[in-house]
Short mmCIF file of C-alpha atoms in Angstrom, two decimals:
data_model
loop_
_atom_site.label_atom_id
_atom_site.label_comp_id
_atom_site.label_asym_id
_atom_site.label_seq_id
_atom_site.Cartn_x
_atom_site.Cartn_y
_atom_site.Cartn_z
CA MET A 284 0.00 0.00 0.00
CA LEU A 285 1.40 3.34 -0.98
CA GLY A 286 1.83 6.00 1.40
CA LYS A 287 2.17 8.20 4.26
CA ARG A 288 -1.55 8.56 4.73
CA ASN A 289 -1.88 8.87 8.50
CA ARG A 290 0.97 11.24 8.90
CA LEU A 291 -0.25 14.78 9.09
CA LEU A 292 -0.48 15.81 12.72
CA ILE A 293 -0.51 19.51 13.28
CA LEU A 294 0.90 21.48 16.19
CA LEU A 295 -1.82 23.13 18.21
CA PHE A 296 -1.31 26.88 18.44
CA LEU A 297 -3.00 29.10 20.94
CA PHE A 298 -6.52 30.16 20.13
CA GLY A 299 -9.41 31.84 21.87
CA SER A 300 -12.75 31.18 20.20
CA VAL A 301 -15.41 31.20 22.89
CA LEU A 302 -17.79 28.36 23.61
CA PHE A 303 -20.06 28.36 26.64
CA ALA A 304 -19.67 25.64 29.23
CA THR A 305 -18.91 25.24 32.89
CA PRO A 306 -16.34 22.97 34.48
CA ASP A 307 -17.67 19.63 35.58
CA ASP A 308 -17.98 19.21 39.33
CA ASN A 309 -18.86 15.52 39.30
CA PHE A 310 -15.48 13.98 40.01
CA ASP A 311 -16.75 10.45 39.40
CA ARG A 312 -17.72 11.06 35.78
CA GLU A 313 -15.40 10.35 32.86
CA ILE A 314 -14.74 13.36 30.64
CA SER A 315 -14.93 13.43 26.84
CA LEU A 316 -12.23 15.06 24.72
CA ASN A 317 -14.88 17.50 23.50
CA GLU A 318 -15.36 18.78 27.06
CA VAL A 319 -11.62 19.28 27.49
CA LEU A 320 -11.49 21.17 24.19
CA THR A 321 -14.38 23.39 25.30
CA GLN A 322 -12.55 24.37 28.47
CA TYR A 323 -9.41 25.08 26.48
CA LYS A 324 -11.30 27.37 24.13
CA LEU A 325 -12.75 29.12 27.17
CA LYS A 326 -9.14 29.64 28.30
CA ASN A 327 -9.75 27.65 31.47
CA PHE A 328 -6.30 26.12 31.26
CA SER A 329 -6.11 24.85 34.83
CA VAL A 330 -9.44 23.10 34.28
CA VAL A 331 -8.08 21.54 31.09
CA LEU A 332 -5.17 20.00 32.98
CA ARG A 333 -7.47 18.69 35.68
CA LEU A 334 -10.01 17.21 33.27
CA ALA A 335 -7.31 15.73 31.03
CA ASN A 336 -6.64 13.11 33.70
CA ARG A 337 -10.28 11.97 33.70
CA THR A 338 -10.97 11.38 30.02
CA THR A 339 -12.75 8.38 28.59
CA PRO A 340 -10.54 5.83 26.76
CA LEU A 341 -9.08 7.53 23.67
CA ASN A 342 -7.67 6.24 20.41
CA ARG A 343 -4.17 7.23 19.28
CA SER A 344 -5.21 10.37 17.39
CA GLU A 345 -7.45 11.58 20.21
CA ASN A 346 -4.72 10.95 22.76
CA LEU A 347 -2.30 12.95 20.65
CA ALA A 348 -4.77 15.84 20.53
CA LEU A 349 -5.17 15.65 24.31
CA ASN A 350 -1.41 15.81 24.81
CA TYR A 351 -1.27 18.89 22.58
CA LEU A 352 -3.89 20.53 24.78
CA ARG A 353 -1.85 19.65 27.86
CA ALA A 354 1.33 21.12 26.39
CA HIS A 355 -0.32 24.38 25.38
CA SER A 356 -2.22 24.69 28.64
CA PHE A 357 1.06 24.50 30.53
CA LEU A 358 2.50 27.07 28.12
CA GLN A 359 -0.44 29.44 28.69
CA LEU A 360 -0.09 29.05 32.44
CA LYS A 361 3.62 29.88 32.08
CA GLU A 362 4.59 26.48 33.46
CA TYR A 363 7.37 26.29 30.93
CA LYS A 364 9.18 23.29 32.39
CA ASN A 365 6.04 21.15 32.20
CA ALA A 366 5.22 22.49 28.72
CA LEU A 367 8.73 21.65 27.57
CA GLU A 368 8.41 18.09 28.85
CA GLN A 369 5.10 17.64 27.01
CA PHE A 370 6.42 19.03 23.71
CA LEU A 371 9.56 16.88 23.91
CA ASN A 372 7.38 13.79 24.42
CA LEU A 373 5.30 14.72 21.37
CA LEU A 374 8.35 14.76 19.10
CA GLY A 375 8.39 10.97 18.83
CA GLU A 376 4.72 10.82 17.86
CA VAL A 377 4.50 13.13 14.87
CA PRO A 378 6.19 13.18 11.46
CA TYR A 379 5.81 16.97 11.04
CA LYS A 380 8.14 18.28 13.73
CA TYR A 381 9.04 21.81 12.67
CA GLU A 382 6.24 23.54 14.58
CA ILE A 383 6.92 21.51 17.72
CA PHE A 384 10.61 22.37 17.42
CA ASN A 385 9.59 26.04 17.38
CA ASN A 386 7.53 25.72 20.56
CA ILE A 387 10.28 23.77 22.31
CA GLY A 388 12.55 26.67 21.44
CA ALA A 389 10.01 29.04 22.98
CA CYS A 390 9.94 27.02 26.21
CA TYR A 391 13.72 27.04 26.46
CA PHE A 392 13.70 30.78 25.81
CA TYR A 393 11.32 31.49 28.67
CA LEU A 394 13.36 29.19 30.91
CA GLY A 395 16.42 31.32 30.13
CA ASP A 396 18.24 28.57 28.20
CA TYR A 397 19.03 30.64 25.12
CA GLU A 398 21.51 28.16 23.67
CA ASN A 399 18.90 25.40 23.44
CA ALA A 400 16.24 27.89 22.34
CA LEU A 401 18.42 28.94 19.42
CA ARG A 402 19.18 25.30 18.61
CA TYR A 403 15.51 24.29 18.40
CA PHE A 404 14.53 27.36 16.38
CA ASP A 405 17.31 26.32 14.01
CA PHE A 406 15.95 22.74 13.90
CA SER A 407 12.54 24.15 13.01
CA LYS A 408 13.63 26.40 10.18
CA THR A 409 16.00 23.71 8.85
CA GLU A 410 13.25 21.10 8.64
CA ASN A 411 10.98 23.56 6.83
CA PRO A 412 12.89 26.55 5.39
CA ASN A 413 9.58 28.17 4.45
CA TYR A 414 8.36 28.25 8.07
CA LYS A 415 8.79 31.97 8.69
CA ILE A 416 7.82 31.93 12.38
CA ALA A 417 10.88 29.90 13.37
CA GLU A 418 13.12 31.90 11.05
CA LYS A 419 11.97 35.14 12.68
CA ASN A 420 12.44 33.73 16.19
CA TYR A 421 15.91 32.44 15.30
CA ILE A 422 17.06 35.77 13.88
CA LEU A 423 15.68 37.78 16.80
CA LEU A 424 17.32 35.55 19.39
CA ARG A 425 20.60 35.21 17.52
CA ASN A 426 20.91 38.99 17.21
CA ALA A 427 19.99 39.51 20.86
CA THR A 428 22.54 36.99 22.12
CA ALA A 429 25.22 38.30 19.76
CA THR A 430 24.93 41.78 21.28
CA LYS A 431 24.56 40.27 24.78
CA THR A 432 21.27 42.15 25.13
CA LEU A 433 19.68 39.25 27.01
CA GLU A 434 22.51 39.19 29.54
CA SER A 435 22.00 42.80 30.56
CA ASN A 436 20.34 43.48 33.89
CA TRP A 437 17.68 45.69 32.32
CA ILE A 438 16.14 43.00 30.11
CA SER A 439 14.63 39.58 30.78
CA PRO A 440 12.65 37.06 28.70
CA THR A 441 9.40 38.73 29.70
CA ASP A 442 10.69 42.02 28.26
CA PHE A 443 11.43 40.48 24.89
CA PRO A 444 9.32 41.94 22.05
CA GLU A 445 5.89 40.38 21.75
CA THR A 446 6.66 39.58 18.13
CA PHE A 447 9.11 36.96 19.36
CA LEU A 448 6.37 34.31 19.51
CA VAL A 449 3.94 34.59 16.65
CA PHE A 450 0.54 32.93 16.97
CA SER A 451 -1.66 33.94 14.05
CA SER A 452 -5.40 33.45 13.73
CA ALA A 453 -4.71 31.07 10.83
CA ASN A 454 -2.70 28.86 13.19
CA ALA A 455 -5.56 28.90 15.67
CA ASP A 456 -8.11 27.81 13.07
CA ILE A 457 -5.87 24.99 11.86
CA SER A 458 -5.24 23.76 15.39
CA THR A 459 -8.94 23.69 16.19
CA GLY A 460 -9.72 22.11 12.84
CA TRP A 461 -7.43 19.18 13.49
CA ILE A 462 -8.98 18.51 16.86
CA TYR A 463 -12.39 18.39 15.17
CA PHE A 464 -10.94 15.98 12.61
CA TYR A 465 -9.67 13.72 15.39
CA LEU A 466 -13.14 13.84 16.92
CA GLY A 467 -14.66 12.58 13.66
CA LYS A 468 -16.08 15.93 12.55
CA PRO A 469 -14.45 16.59 9.15
CA THR A 470 -17.08 19.14 8.06
CA GLU A 471 -16.18 21.45 10.95
CA ALA A 472 -12.48 20.86 10.27
CA ILE A 473 -12.81 21.79 6.59
CA HIS A 474 -14.72 24.96 7.50
CA LEU A 475 -11.91 26.07 9.82
CA PHE A 476 -9.15 25.23 7.33
CA LYS A 477 -10.89 27.33 4.67
CA LYS A 478 -11.32 30.10 7.22
CA ALA A 479 -7.56 29.94 7.86
CA ILE A 480 -6.92 30.43 4.13
CA LYS A 481 -9.05 33.59 4.16
CA SER A 482 -7.19 34.82 7.22
CA ASP A 483 -3.73 34.19 5.72
CA PRO A 484 -3.68 33.11 2.03
CA GLU A 485 0.11 32.65 2.15
CA TYR A 486 0.10 30.09 4.99
CA SER A 487 0.70 26.77 3.22
CA LEU A 488 -0.31 24.61 6.18
CA SER A 489 -3.96 25.54 5.58
CA TYR A 490 -3.86 24.13 2.05
CA LEU A 491 -1.83 21.13 3.19
CA SER A 492 -4.39 20.31 5.87
CA LEU A 493 -7.28 20.52 3.40
CA GLY A 494 -5.38 18.32 0.95
CA TYR A 495 -4.90 15.64 3.58
CA LEU A 496 -8.54 15.75 4.68
CA TYR A 497 -9.89 15.49 1.14
CA ASP A 498 -7.50 12.65 0.29
CA SER A 499 -8.50 10.77 3.45
CA GLY A 500 -12.15 11.17 2.44
CA GLY A 501 -11.56 9.87 -1.09
CA ASN A 502 -11.98 13.25 -2.82
CA PHE A 503 -8.65 13.03 -4.61
CA ARG A 504 -9.26 15.80 -7.16
CA SER A 505 -9.90 18.33 -4.38
CA ALA A 506 -6.87 17.04 -2.49
CA ILE A 507 -4.72 17.57 -5.59
CA ARG A 508 -6.06 21.10 -5.99
CA TYR A 509 -5.14 22.12 -2.44
CA TYR A 510 -1.77 20.36 -2.45
CA GLU A 511 -0.89 22.17 -5.69
CA ALA A 512 -1.88 25.47 -4.06
CA ALA A 513 0.42 24.67 -1.13
CA LEU A 514 3.28 23.89 -3.53
CA LYS A 515 3.00 27.36 -5.06
CA ILE A 516 3.85 28.73 -1.60
CA ASP A 517 6.35 26.06 -0.46
CA PRO A 518 7.82 24.58 -3.68
CA GLU A 519 10.89 23.15 -1.93
CA TYR A 520 9.02 21.19 0.75
CA PRO A 521 9.47 17.43 0.05
CA ASP A 522 6.54 16.30 2.22
CA LEU A 523 4.19 18.24 -0.02
CA TRP A 524 5.53 16.56 -3.15
CA ASN A 525 5.10 13.16 -1.50
CA ASN A 526 1.53 13.89 -0.40
CA LEU A 527 0.56 15.25 -3.80
CA ALA A 528 2.07 12.16 -5.45
CA ILE A 529 -0.10 9.94 -3.23
CA SER A 530 -3.23 11.82 -4.28
CA TYR A 531 -2.22 11.56 -7.95
CA TYR A 532 -1.72 7.82 -7.47
CA ASN A 533 -5.08 7.44 -5.72
CA ASP A 534 -6.68 9.32 -8.61
CA GLY A 535 -5.13 6.94 -11.14
CA GLN A 536 -2.58 9.44 -12.48
CA THR A 537 0.39 7.08 -12.17
CA GLU A 538 2.95 8.98 -14.23
CA LYS A 539 2.36 12.21 -12.33
CA ALA A 540 2.64 10.27 -9.08
CA LEU A 541 5.97 8.85 -10.25
CA SER A 542 7.46 12.24 -11.13
CA HIS A 543 6.29 13.81 -7.86
CA PHE A 544 7.72 10.98 -5.72
CA GLN A 545 11.01 11.43 -7.58
CA LYS A 546 10.94 15.17 -6.92
CA ALA A 547 10.41 14.51 -3.20
CA THR A 548 13.51 12.29 -3.11
CA GLU A 549 15.53 14.91 -5.01
CA LEU A 550 14.63 17.56 -2.45
CA ASN A 551 15.42 15.22 0.45
CA PRO A 552 17.48 12.12 -0.50
CA THR A 553 17.10 10.74 3.05
CA PHE A 554 13.28 10.89 3.00
CA ALA A 555 12.30 7.21 3.18
CA TYR A 556 8.56 7.55 2.48
CA PRO A 557 8.72 8.55 -1.21
CA VAL A 558 11.53 6.04 -1.77
CA ASN A 559 9.29 3.27 -0.42
CA ASN A 560 6.38 4.62 -2.48
CA LEU A 561 8.50 4.47 -5.63
CA GLY A 562 9.20 0.83 -4.81
CA TYR A 563 5.50 0.01 -4.69
CA LEU A 564 4.78 2.03 -7.81
CA HIS A 565 7.35 0.06 -9.81
CA LEU A 566 6.17 -3.17 -8.20
CA GLN A 567 2.68 -2.55 -9.52
CA LYS A 568 4.11 -1.76 -12.96
CA GLY A 569 5.83 -5.16 -12.95
CA ASP A 570 9.37 -3.76 -12.80
CA TYR A 571 10.59 -5.96 -9.94
CA THR A 572 14.27 -5.10 -10.39
CA LEU A 573 13.71 -1.36 -9.99
CA ALA A 574 11.18 -1.94 -7.21
CA LYS A 575 13.72 -3.98 -5.25
CA LYS A 576 16.30 -1.24 -5.72
CA TYR A 577 13.98 1.31 -4.09
CA PHE A 578 12.98 -1.03 -1.25
CA LEU A 579 16.64 -1.71 -0.42
CA ARG A 580 17.35 2.02 -0.55
CA SER A 581 14.43 2.67 1.83
CA ILE A 582 15.85 0.14 4.31
CA GLU A 583 19.30 1.78 4.06
CA LEU A 584 17.71 5.06 5.13
CA ASN A 585 16.76 3.38 8.42
CA PRO A 586 13.19 4.75 8.68
CA SER A 587 12.08 5.34 12.26
CA GLY A 588 8.45 4.34 11.72
CA PRO A 589 7.87 0.60 12.27
CA PHE A 590 4.85 0.66 9.94
CA LEU A 591 6.92 2.04 7.07
CA LEU A 592 9.70 -0.46 7.71
CA GLY A 593 7.17 -3.30 7.72
CA GLU A 594 5.72 -2.10 4.41
CA THR A 595 9.19 -1.93 2.89
CA TYR A 596 10.10 -5.48 3.91
CA ALA A 597 6.74 -6.71 2.62
CA GLY A 598 7.44 -5.15 -0.78
CA LEU A 599 10.95 -6.59 -0.80
CA SER A 600 9.55 -10.05 -0.01
CA ILE A 601 7.20 -9.81 -3.00
CA CYS A 602 10.15 -8.95 -5.24
CA ASN A 603 12.26 -11.81 -3.89
CA PHE A 604 9.37 -14.25 -4.31
CA HIS A 605 9.00 -13.18 -7.94
CA PHE A 606 12.71 -13.67 -8.59
CA SER A 607 12.71 -17.11 -6.93
CA GLU A 608 9.67 -18.15 -9.00
CA ARG A 609 11.39 -16.93 -12.16
CA ASP A 610 14.59 -18.80 -11.34
CA GLU A 611 12.61 -21.96 -10.59
CA ALA A 612 10.83 -21.65 -13.95
CA LYS A 613 14.19 -21.29 -15.71
CA ARG A 614 15.55 -24.39 -13.98
CA ASN A 615 12.48 -26.44 -14.89
CA LYS A 616 12.73 -25.33 -18.51
CA LYS A 617 16.42 -26.26 -18.61
CA ASP A 618 15.77 -29.73 -17.14
CA ARG A 619 13.24 -30.64 -19.83
#
């Protein structure tokens, strides 16, 4: 099976849309993720942290959303050490790390660890060079530390310009939209993603999110349209090329899928997902030699995801089985 389908998990930024609810006082009742989200949107961050420990059993996506809420609640309450711990734990769960890297940098900044703050802002902008928030944070902090401004007695992290951490309304809509998606409410999610586009037409994550949602729902033409719009903004982002290739493949446009997977590997030669996808594409075209080449290359890249590694070995096994069958047929023909 091609793909990196369940891979888009978006960092929750701070938002403040108001819903009306009151904290639950029945301490014996299990809490739904929706109730926790409501309290977060009401900016009742202490309540969020209390209710988060009483939720009903959650699936993996819902649990990830809950942990995002925890991390940002700690951040809003200025409990930066706890927020940092939560964000660091999230790193191993998500394939898109650049926004989490940025927020880890923010936590280190407020804790006064400017060296690590600078390092994580650099991680963020390196993973996605088009992510302007991290680039701005990196430049501001690098310049401040270079002139030793932050070491002066008259300035502290709380005095740093408010522009240091940028949380746009587009980010807020995307964050909320993904929680609704995790809750099984794609219509609400799509509405918020489109709202984010109106708020900031140059923010590629809005288009990327819509592309993923439409592809997941089987509307591949719409997915292609939004992925292509994202590429116009972030043309050097390999994940986008890989996602668009998957949608082309799902829509039956095999040759376009092939060229887009190849472009993803050109932009990032160590990106195992499109390499594995190229293996399956050639496998389905009957080119077992080339398919095996890509599967072996994918294994060499040592992908961290066990699911991807399992897929790669499965594809390699199919190739090896074909070659063994072919060799057996040749031997039988020779023995006649």
